CSV table of C-alpha atoms in Angstrom, one decimal:
chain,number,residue,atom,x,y,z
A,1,UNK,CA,67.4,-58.8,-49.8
A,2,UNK,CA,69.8,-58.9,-46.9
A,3,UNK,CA,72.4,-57.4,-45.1
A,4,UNK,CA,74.8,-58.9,-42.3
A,5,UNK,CA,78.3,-59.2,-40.5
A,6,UNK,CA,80.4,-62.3,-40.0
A,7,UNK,CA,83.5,-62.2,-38.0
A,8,UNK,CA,85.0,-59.2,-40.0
A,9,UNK,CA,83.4,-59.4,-42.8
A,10,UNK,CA,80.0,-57.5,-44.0
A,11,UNK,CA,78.3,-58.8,-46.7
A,12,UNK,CA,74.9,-57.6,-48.7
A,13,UNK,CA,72.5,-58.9,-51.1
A,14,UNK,CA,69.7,-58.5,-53.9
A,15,UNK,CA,67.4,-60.2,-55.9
A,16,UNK,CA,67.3,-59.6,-59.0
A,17,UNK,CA,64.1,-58.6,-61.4
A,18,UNK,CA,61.5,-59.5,-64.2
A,19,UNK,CA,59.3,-57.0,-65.5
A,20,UNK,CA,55.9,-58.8,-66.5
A,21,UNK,CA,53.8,-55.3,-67.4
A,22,UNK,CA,54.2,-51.9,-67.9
A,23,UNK,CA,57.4,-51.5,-69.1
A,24,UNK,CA,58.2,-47.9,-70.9
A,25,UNK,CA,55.0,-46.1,-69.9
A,26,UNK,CA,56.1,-46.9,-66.0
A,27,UNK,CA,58.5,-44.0,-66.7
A,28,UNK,CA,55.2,-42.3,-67.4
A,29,UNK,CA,53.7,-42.9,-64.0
A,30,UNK,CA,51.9,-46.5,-65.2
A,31,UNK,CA,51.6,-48.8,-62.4
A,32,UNK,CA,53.9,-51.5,-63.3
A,33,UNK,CA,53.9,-55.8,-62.2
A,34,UNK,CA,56.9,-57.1,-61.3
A,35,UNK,CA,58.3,-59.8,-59.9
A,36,UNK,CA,61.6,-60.4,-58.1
A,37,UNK,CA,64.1,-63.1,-58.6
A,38,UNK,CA,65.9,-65.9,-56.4
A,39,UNK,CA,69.2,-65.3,-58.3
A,40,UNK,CA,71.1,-61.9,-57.5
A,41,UNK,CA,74.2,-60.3,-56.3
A,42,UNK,CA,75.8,-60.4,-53.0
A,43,UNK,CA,78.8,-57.5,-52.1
A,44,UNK,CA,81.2,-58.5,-49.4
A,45,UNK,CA,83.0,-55.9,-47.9
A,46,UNK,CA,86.3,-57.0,-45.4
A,47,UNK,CA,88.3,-54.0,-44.1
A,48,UNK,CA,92.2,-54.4,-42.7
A,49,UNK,CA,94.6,-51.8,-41.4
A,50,UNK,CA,97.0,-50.2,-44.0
A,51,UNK,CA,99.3,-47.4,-45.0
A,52,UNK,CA,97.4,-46.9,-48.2
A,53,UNK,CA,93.5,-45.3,-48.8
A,54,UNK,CA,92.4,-47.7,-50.7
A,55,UNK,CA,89.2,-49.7,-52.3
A,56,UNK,CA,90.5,-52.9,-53.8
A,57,UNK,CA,87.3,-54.2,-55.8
A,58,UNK,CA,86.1,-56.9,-58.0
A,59,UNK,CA,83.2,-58.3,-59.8
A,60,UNK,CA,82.8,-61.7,-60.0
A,61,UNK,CA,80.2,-64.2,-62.1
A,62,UNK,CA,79.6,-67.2,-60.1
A,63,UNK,CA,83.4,-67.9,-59.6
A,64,UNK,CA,84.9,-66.5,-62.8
A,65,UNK,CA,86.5,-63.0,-61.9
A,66,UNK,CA,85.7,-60.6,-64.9
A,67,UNK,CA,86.4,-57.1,-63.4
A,68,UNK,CA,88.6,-55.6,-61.2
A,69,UNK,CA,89.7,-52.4,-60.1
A,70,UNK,CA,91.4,-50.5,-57.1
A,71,UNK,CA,90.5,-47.0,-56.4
A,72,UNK,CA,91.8,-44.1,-53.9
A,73,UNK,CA,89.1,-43.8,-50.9
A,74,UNK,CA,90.1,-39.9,-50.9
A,75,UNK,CA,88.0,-39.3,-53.9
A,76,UNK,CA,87.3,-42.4,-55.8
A,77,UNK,CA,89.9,-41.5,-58.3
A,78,UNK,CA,90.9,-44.7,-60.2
A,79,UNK,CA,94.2,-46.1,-59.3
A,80,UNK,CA,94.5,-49.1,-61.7
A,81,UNK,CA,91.6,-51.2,-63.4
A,82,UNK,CA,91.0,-54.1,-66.6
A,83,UNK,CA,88.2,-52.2,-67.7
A,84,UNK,CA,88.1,-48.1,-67.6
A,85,UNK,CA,84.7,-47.6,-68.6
A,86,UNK,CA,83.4,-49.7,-65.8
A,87,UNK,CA,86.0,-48.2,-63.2
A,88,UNK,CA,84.7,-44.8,-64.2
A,89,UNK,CA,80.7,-45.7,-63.8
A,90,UNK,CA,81.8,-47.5,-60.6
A,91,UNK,CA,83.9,-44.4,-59.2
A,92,UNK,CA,80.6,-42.5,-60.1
A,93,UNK,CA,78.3,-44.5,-57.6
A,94,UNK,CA,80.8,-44.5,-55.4
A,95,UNK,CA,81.0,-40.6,-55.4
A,96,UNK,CA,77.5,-40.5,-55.2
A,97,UNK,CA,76.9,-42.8,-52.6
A,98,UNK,CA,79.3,-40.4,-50.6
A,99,UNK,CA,77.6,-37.5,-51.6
A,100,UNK,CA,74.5,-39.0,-49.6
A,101,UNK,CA,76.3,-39.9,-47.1
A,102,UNK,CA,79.8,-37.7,-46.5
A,103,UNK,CA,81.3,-40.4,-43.4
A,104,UNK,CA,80.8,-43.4,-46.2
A,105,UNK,CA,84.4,-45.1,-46.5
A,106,UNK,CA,86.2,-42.3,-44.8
A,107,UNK,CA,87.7,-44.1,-42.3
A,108,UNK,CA,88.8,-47.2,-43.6
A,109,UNK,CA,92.3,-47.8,-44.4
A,110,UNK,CA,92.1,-50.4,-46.9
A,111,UNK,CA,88.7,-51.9,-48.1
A,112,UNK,CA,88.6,-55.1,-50.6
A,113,UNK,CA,84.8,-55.1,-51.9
A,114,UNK,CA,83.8,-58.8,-53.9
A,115,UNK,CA,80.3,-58.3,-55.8
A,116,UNK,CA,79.7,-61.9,-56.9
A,117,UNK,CA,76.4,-62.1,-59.8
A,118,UNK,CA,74.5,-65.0,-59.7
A,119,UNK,CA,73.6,-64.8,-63.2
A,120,UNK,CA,75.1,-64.2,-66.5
A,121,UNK,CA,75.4,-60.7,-66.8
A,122,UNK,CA,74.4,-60.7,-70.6
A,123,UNK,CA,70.8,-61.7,-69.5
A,124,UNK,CA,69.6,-58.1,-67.9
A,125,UNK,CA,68.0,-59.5,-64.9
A,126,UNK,CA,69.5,-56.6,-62.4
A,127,UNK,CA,72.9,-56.7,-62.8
A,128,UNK,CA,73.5,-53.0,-62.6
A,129,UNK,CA,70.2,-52.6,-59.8
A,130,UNK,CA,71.5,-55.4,-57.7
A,131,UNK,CA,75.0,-53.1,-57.6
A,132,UNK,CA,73.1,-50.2,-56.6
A,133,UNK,CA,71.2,-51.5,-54.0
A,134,UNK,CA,74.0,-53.2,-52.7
A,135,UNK,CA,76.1,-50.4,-52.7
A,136,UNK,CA,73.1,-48.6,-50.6
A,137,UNK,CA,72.9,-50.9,-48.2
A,138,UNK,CA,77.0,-50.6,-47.2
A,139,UNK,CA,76.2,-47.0,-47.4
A,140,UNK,CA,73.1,-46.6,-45.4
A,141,UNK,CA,71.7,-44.6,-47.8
A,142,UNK,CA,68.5,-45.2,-49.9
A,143,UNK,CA,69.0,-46.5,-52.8
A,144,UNK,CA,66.9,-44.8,-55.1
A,145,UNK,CA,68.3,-41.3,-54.8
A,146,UNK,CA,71.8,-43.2,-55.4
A,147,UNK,CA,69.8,-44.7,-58.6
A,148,UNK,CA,68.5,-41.1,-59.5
A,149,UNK,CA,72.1,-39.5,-59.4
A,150,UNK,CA,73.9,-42.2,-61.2
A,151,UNK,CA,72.2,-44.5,-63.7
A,152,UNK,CA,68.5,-43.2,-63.7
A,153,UNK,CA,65.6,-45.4,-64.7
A,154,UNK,CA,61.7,-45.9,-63.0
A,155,UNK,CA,63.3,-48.0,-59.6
A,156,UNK,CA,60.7,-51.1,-60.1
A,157,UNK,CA,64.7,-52.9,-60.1
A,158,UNK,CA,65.6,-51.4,-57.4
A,159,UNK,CA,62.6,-52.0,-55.8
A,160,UNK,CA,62.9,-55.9,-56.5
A,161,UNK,CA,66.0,-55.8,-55.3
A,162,UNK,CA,64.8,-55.4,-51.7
A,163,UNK,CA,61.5,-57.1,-52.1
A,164,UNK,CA,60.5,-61.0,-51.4
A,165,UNK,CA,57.3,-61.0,-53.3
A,166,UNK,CA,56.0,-59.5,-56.2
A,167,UNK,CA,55.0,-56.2,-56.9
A,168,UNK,CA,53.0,-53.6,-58.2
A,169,UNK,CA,55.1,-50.5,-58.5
A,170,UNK,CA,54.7,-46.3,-59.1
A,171,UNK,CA,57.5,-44.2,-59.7
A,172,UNK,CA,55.7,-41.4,-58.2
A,173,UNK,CA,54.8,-43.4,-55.1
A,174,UNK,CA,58.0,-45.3,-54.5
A,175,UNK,CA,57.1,-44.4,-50.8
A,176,UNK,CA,53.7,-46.7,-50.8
A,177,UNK,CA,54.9,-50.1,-53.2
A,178,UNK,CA,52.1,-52.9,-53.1
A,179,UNK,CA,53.4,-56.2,-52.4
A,180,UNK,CA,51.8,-59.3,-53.8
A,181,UNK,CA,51.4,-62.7,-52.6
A,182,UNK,CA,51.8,-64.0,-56.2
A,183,UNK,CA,52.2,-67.7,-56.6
A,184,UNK,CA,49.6,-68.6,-59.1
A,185,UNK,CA,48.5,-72.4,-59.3
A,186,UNK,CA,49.0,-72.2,-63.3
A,187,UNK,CA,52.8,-71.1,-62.6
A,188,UNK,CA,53.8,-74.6,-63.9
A,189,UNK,CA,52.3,-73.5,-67.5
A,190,UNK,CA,55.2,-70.5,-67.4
A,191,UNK,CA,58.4,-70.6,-68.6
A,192,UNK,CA,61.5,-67.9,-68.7
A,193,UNK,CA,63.8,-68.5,-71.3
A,194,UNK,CA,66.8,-65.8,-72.7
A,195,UNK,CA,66.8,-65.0,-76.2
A,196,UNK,CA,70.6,-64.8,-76.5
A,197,UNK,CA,71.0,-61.1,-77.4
A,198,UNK,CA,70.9,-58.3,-74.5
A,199,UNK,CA,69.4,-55.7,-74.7
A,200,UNK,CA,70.2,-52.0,-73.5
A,201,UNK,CA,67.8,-50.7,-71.6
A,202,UNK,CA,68.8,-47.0,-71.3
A,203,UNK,CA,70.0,-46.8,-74.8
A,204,UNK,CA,66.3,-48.7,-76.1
A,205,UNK,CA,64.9,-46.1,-74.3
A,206,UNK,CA,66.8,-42.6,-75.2
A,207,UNK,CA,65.9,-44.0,-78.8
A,208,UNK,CA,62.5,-44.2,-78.5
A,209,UNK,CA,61.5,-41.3,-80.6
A,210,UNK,CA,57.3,-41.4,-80.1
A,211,UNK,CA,55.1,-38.7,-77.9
A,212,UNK,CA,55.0,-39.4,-74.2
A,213,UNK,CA,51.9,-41.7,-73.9
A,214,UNK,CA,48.7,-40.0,-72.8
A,215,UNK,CA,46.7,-40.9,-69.6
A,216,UNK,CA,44.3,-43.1,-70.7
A,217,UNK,CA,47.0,-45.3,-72.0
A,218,UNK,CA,48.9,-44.8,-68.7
A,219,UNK,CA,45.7,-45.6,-66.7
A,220,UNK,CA,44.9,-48.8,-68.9
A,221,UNK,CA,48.7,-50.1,-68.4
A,222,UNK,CA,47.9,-49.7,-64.6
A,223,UNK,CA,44.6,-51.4,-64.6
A,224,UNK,CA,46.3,-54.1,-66.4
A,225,UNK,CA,49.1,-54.5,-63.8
A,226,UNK,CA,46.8,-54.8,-60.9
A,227,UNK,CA,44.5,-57.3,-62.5
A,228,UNK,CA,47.4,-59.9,-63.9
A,229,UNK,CA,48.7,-59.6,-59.9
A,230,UNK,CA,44.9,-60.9,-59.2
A,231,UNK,CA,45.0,-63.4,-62.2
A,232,UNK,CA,43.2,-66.9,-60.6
A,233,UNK,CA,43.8,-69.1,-64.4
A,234,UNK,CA,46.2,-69.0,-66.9
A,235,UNK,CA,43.4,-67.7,-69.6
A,236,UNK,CA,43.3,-64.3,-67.4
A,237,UNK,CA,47.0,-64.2,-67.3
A,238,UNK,CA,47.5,-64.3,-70.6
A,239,UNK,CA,44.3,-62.0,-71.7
A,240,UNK,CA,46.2,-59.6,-69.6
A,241,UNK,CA,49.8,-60.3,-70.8
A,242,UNK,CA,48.2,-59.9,-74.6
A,243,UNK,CA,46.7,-56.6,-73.4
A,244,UNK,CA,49.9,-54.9,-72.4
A,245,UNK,CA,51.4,-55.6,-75.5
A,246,UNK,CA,48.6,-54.3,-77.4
A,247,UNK,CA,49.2,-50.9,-75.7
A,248,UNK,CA,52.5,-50.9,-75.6
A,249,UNK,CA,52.7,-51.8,-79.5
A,250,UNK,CA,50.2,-49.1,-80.1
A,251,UNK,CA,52.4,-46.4,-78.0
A,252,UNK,CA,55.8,-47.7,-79.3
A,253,UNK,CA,54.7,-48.1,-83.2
A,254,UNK,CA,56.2,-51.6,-83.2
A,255,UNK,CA,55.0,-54.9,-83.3
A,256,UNK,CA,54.8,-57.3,-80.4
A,257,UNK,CA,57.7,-59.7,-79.8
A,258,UNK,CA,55.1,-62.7,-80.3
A,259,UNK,CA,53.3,-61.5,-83.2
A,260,UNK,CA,56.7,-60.5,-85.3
A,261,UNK,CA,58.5,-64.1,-84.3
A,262,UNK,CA,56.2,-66.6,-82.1
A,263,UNK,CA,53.0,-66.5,-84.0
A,264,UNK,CA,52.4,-70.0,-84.6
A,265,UNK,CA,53.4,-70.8,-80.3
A,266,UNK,CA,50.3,-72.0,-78.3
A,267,UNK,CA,49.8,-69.6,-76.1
A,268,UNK,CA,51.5,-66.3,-75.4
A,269,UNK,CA,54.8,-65.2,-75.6
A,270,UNK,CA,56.3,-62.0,-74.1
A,271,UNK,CA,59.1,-59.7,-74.1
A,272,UNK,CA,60.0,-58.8,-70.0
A,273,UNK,CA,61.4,-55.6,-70.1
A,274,UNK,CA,62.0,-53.8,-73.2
A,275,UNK,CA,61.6,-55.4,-76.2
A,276,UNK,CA,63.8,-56.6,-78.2
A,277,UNK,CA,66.3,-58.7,-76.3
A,278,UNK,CA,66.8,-60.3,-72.9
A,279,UNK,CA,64.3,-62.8,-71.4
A,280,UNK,CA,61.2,-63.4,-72.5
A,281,UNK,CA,58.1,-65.2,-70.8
A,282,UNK,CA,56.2,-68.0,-72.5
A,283,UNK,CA,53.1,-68.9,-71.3
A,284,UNK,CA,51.3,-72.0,-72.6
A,285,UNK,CA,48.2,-74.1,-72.1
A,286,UNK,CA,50.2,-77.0,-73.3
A,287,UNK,CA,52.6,-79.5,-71.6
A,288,UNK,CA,56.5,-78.7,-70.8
A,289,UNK,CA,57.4,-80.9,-73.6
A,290,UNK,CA,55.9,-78.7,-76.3
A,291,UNK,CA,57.0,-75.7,-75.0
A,292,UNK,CA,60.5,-77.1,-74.7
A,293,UNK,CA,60.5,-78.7,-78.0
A,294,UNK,CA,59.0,-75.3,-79.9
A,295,UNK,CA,62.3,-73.1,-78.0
A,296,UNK,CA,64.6,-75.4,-79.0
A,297,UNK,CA,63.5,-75.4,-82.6
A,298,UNK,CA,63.9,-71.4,-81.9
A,299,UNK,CA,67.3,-72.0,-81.0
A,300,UNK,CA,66.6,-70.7,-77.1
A,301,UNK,CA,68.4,-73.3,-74.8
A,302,UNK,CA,68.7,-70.8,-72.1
A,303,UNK,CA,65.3,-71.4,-69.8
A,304,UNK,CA,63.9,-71.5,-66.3
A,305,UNK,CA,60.4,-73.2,-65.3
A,306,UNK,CA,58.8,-69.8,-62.9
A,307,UNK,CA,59.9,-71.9,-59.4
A,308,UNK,CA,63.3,-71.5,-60.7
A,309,UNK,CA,63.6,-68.3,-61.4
A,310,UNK,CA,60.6,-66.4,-59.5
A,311,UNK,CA,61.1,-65.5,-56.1
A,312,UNK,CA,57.9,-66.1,-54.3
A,313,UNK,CA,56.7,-65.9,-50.3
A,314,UNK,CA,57.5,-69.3,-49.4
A,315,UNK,CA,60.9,-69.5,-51.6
C-alpha cells in the first residue's frame, strides 16, 4: 500500500487479499491467516479550478472503462452516472468518509478521481476493500471505521490492503495485527486458480442460517491460523488447510469444496474465502503439469502459481 503526489496529481494504492483460514468464524473473533496480493487498485485524484462543485469519477479495469459517474461535492448527491446502484454505494462512502472527516473535498472546485483494478472484478480479490482503503487514504481517515459505516465485514481486507506480508488477523484487535514473513520453500507446490462463478460475500453470509459458533470452535480456527503461518513443509500446510475445513464444514453444515467436487485431486484443494465461488487454492505434492492438466479437465483456465499472485517480503 502506498500513497504519493506527482506534479498535481495524488495517487493511492492497495493490495488486494486471499483468505487462506478462518473465514466465517473470524466474524466471530477467530484469528484468521491471510495473505495479501501483488495485484490491486490504485485511485488518482487531479484537482483543477472550476465554476462547478464537482467529483468527476471513474472505475477502470486495466484500461477498459466500466463505470462512471459525476457527483455534487456539496453533498455527494449524484449528478449523472451508467450505473445507479454503484453511484449510490459510492455517494455512500463518500458521505461517510466526510462524516469522519468534515474538511474532506470541501474545497476543491472540481475533482476527476480514476480507480484503475488490476484484476477482474468478477474474481473477489478486494475489489470493494481496495476502494475503501483507497478512499481512506485521500481522506486521511482510517479506514476501518469508513469499512464499519458503509459495507461492514471482519477488516482482514482491509487489513491486506495496507499490508506487505501476510497476516494473522483479529477483528477485536485490529489495533495489534501480526505480520508474517510467509514465503514458504513449498510455495512452488501451490497454485490459485478462479472457479469462474463469484461469489457474494455479504449476501453468503446474511444467509447463513446456523448458531454462532461456540468458543472452542473459535479457539481451534485460531490455533489453526497461527500454526499454517509457521508451516515448514507442505504436509503441515495442508494438515492444517484440511483442518479448517473440517471446522468450518462442521459449523456451516456443508461439505467442503474438495470433498463435494475435487475428491480424486492429489493433494488439497480449498475454497479462499467463502465457499462456493471465487478462487480457490490447490495444493499438491505433485508436479505443475498434473496440477495443470487436472484444472483444465475441471474447466478452470483462470490460475496463478503463489509468486504470481502472493505478495511476499521481498516482492
Amino acid at each position: 500500500m502506498k500513497s504519493g503526489i506527482t506534479g498535481h496529481n495524488r495517487s493511492f494504492s492497495s493490495h488486494g487479499k486471499l483468505l487462506l483460514t478462518g473465514e466465517y468464524l473470524v466474524l466471530h473473533g477467530a484469528d484468521a491467516f491471510a495473505i495479501p496480493l501483488k495485484k490491486g487498485q490504485r485511485l488518482i485524484i487531479s484537482e483543477s479550478q472550476s465554476d462547478d462543485s464537482i467529483l468527476q469519477w471513474e472505475s477502470l479495469e486495466g484500461e477498459v472503462k466500466w463505470f462512471s459517474a459525476s457527483f455534487s461535492t456539496t453533498d455527494f448527491s449524484i449528478i449523472q452516472t451508467n450505473s445507479f446502484p454503484i453511484a449510490k454505494r459510492l455517494s455512500g462512502i463518500l458521505t461517510a468518509a466526510r462524516e469522519l472527516s468534515p474538511s474532506f473535498l470541501t474545497n476543491s472546485n472540481k475533482t476527476e478521481a480514476q480507480s484503475i483494478l488490476e484484476f477482474n472484478r468478477e474474481w473477489g480479490l478486494g475489489s470493494s476493500s481496495t476502494l475503501i482503503s483507497n478512499i481512506a487514504f485521500w481522506a486521511n481517515i482510517n479506514p476501518f471505521q469508513l469499512l464499519d459505516m458503509t459495507l461492514g465485514g471482519s477488516g482482514y481486507d482491509v487489513a491486506c490492503a495496507r499490508s506487505s506480508s501476510a497476516l494473522i488477523y483479529n477483528l477485536n484487535k485490529r489495533n495489534s495485527i501480526k505480520y508474517i514473513d510467509f514465503k514458504p520453500d513449498f510455495r512452488n507446490h501451490l497454485t490459485f486458480a478462479y472457479l469462474g462463478h463469484k461469489q457474494n460475500t455479504a449476501r453468503e453470509i446474511k444467509n447463513i442460517s446456523v448458531k454462532p459458533p461456540d468458543e472452542k470452535q473459535i479457539s481451534q480456527i485460531s490455533d489453526i491460523s497461527r500454526n499454517i503461518a509457521l508451516s515448514k513443509s507442505l504436509d503441515d500446510f495442508i494438515s492444517c488447510l484440511k483442518e479448517n475445513d473440517s471446522i468450518v464444514s462442521s459449523y456451516l453444515q456443508r461439505s467442503t469444496l474438495h470433498a463435494a467436487e475435487f475428491s480424486d485431486f492429489i493433494g488439497y484443494i480449498k475454497n479462499m474465502g467463502a465457499w462456493g465461488g471465487d478462487f480457490i487454492l490447490a495444493a499438491s505434492p505433485e508436479s505443475q503439469d498434473y496440477v495443470n492438466h487436472y484444472l483444465d479437465a475441471k474447466g478452470i483456465g483462470v490460475r496463478f502459481s503463489y509468486d504470481e499472485l502472493a505478495l511476499s517480503p521481498t516482492s
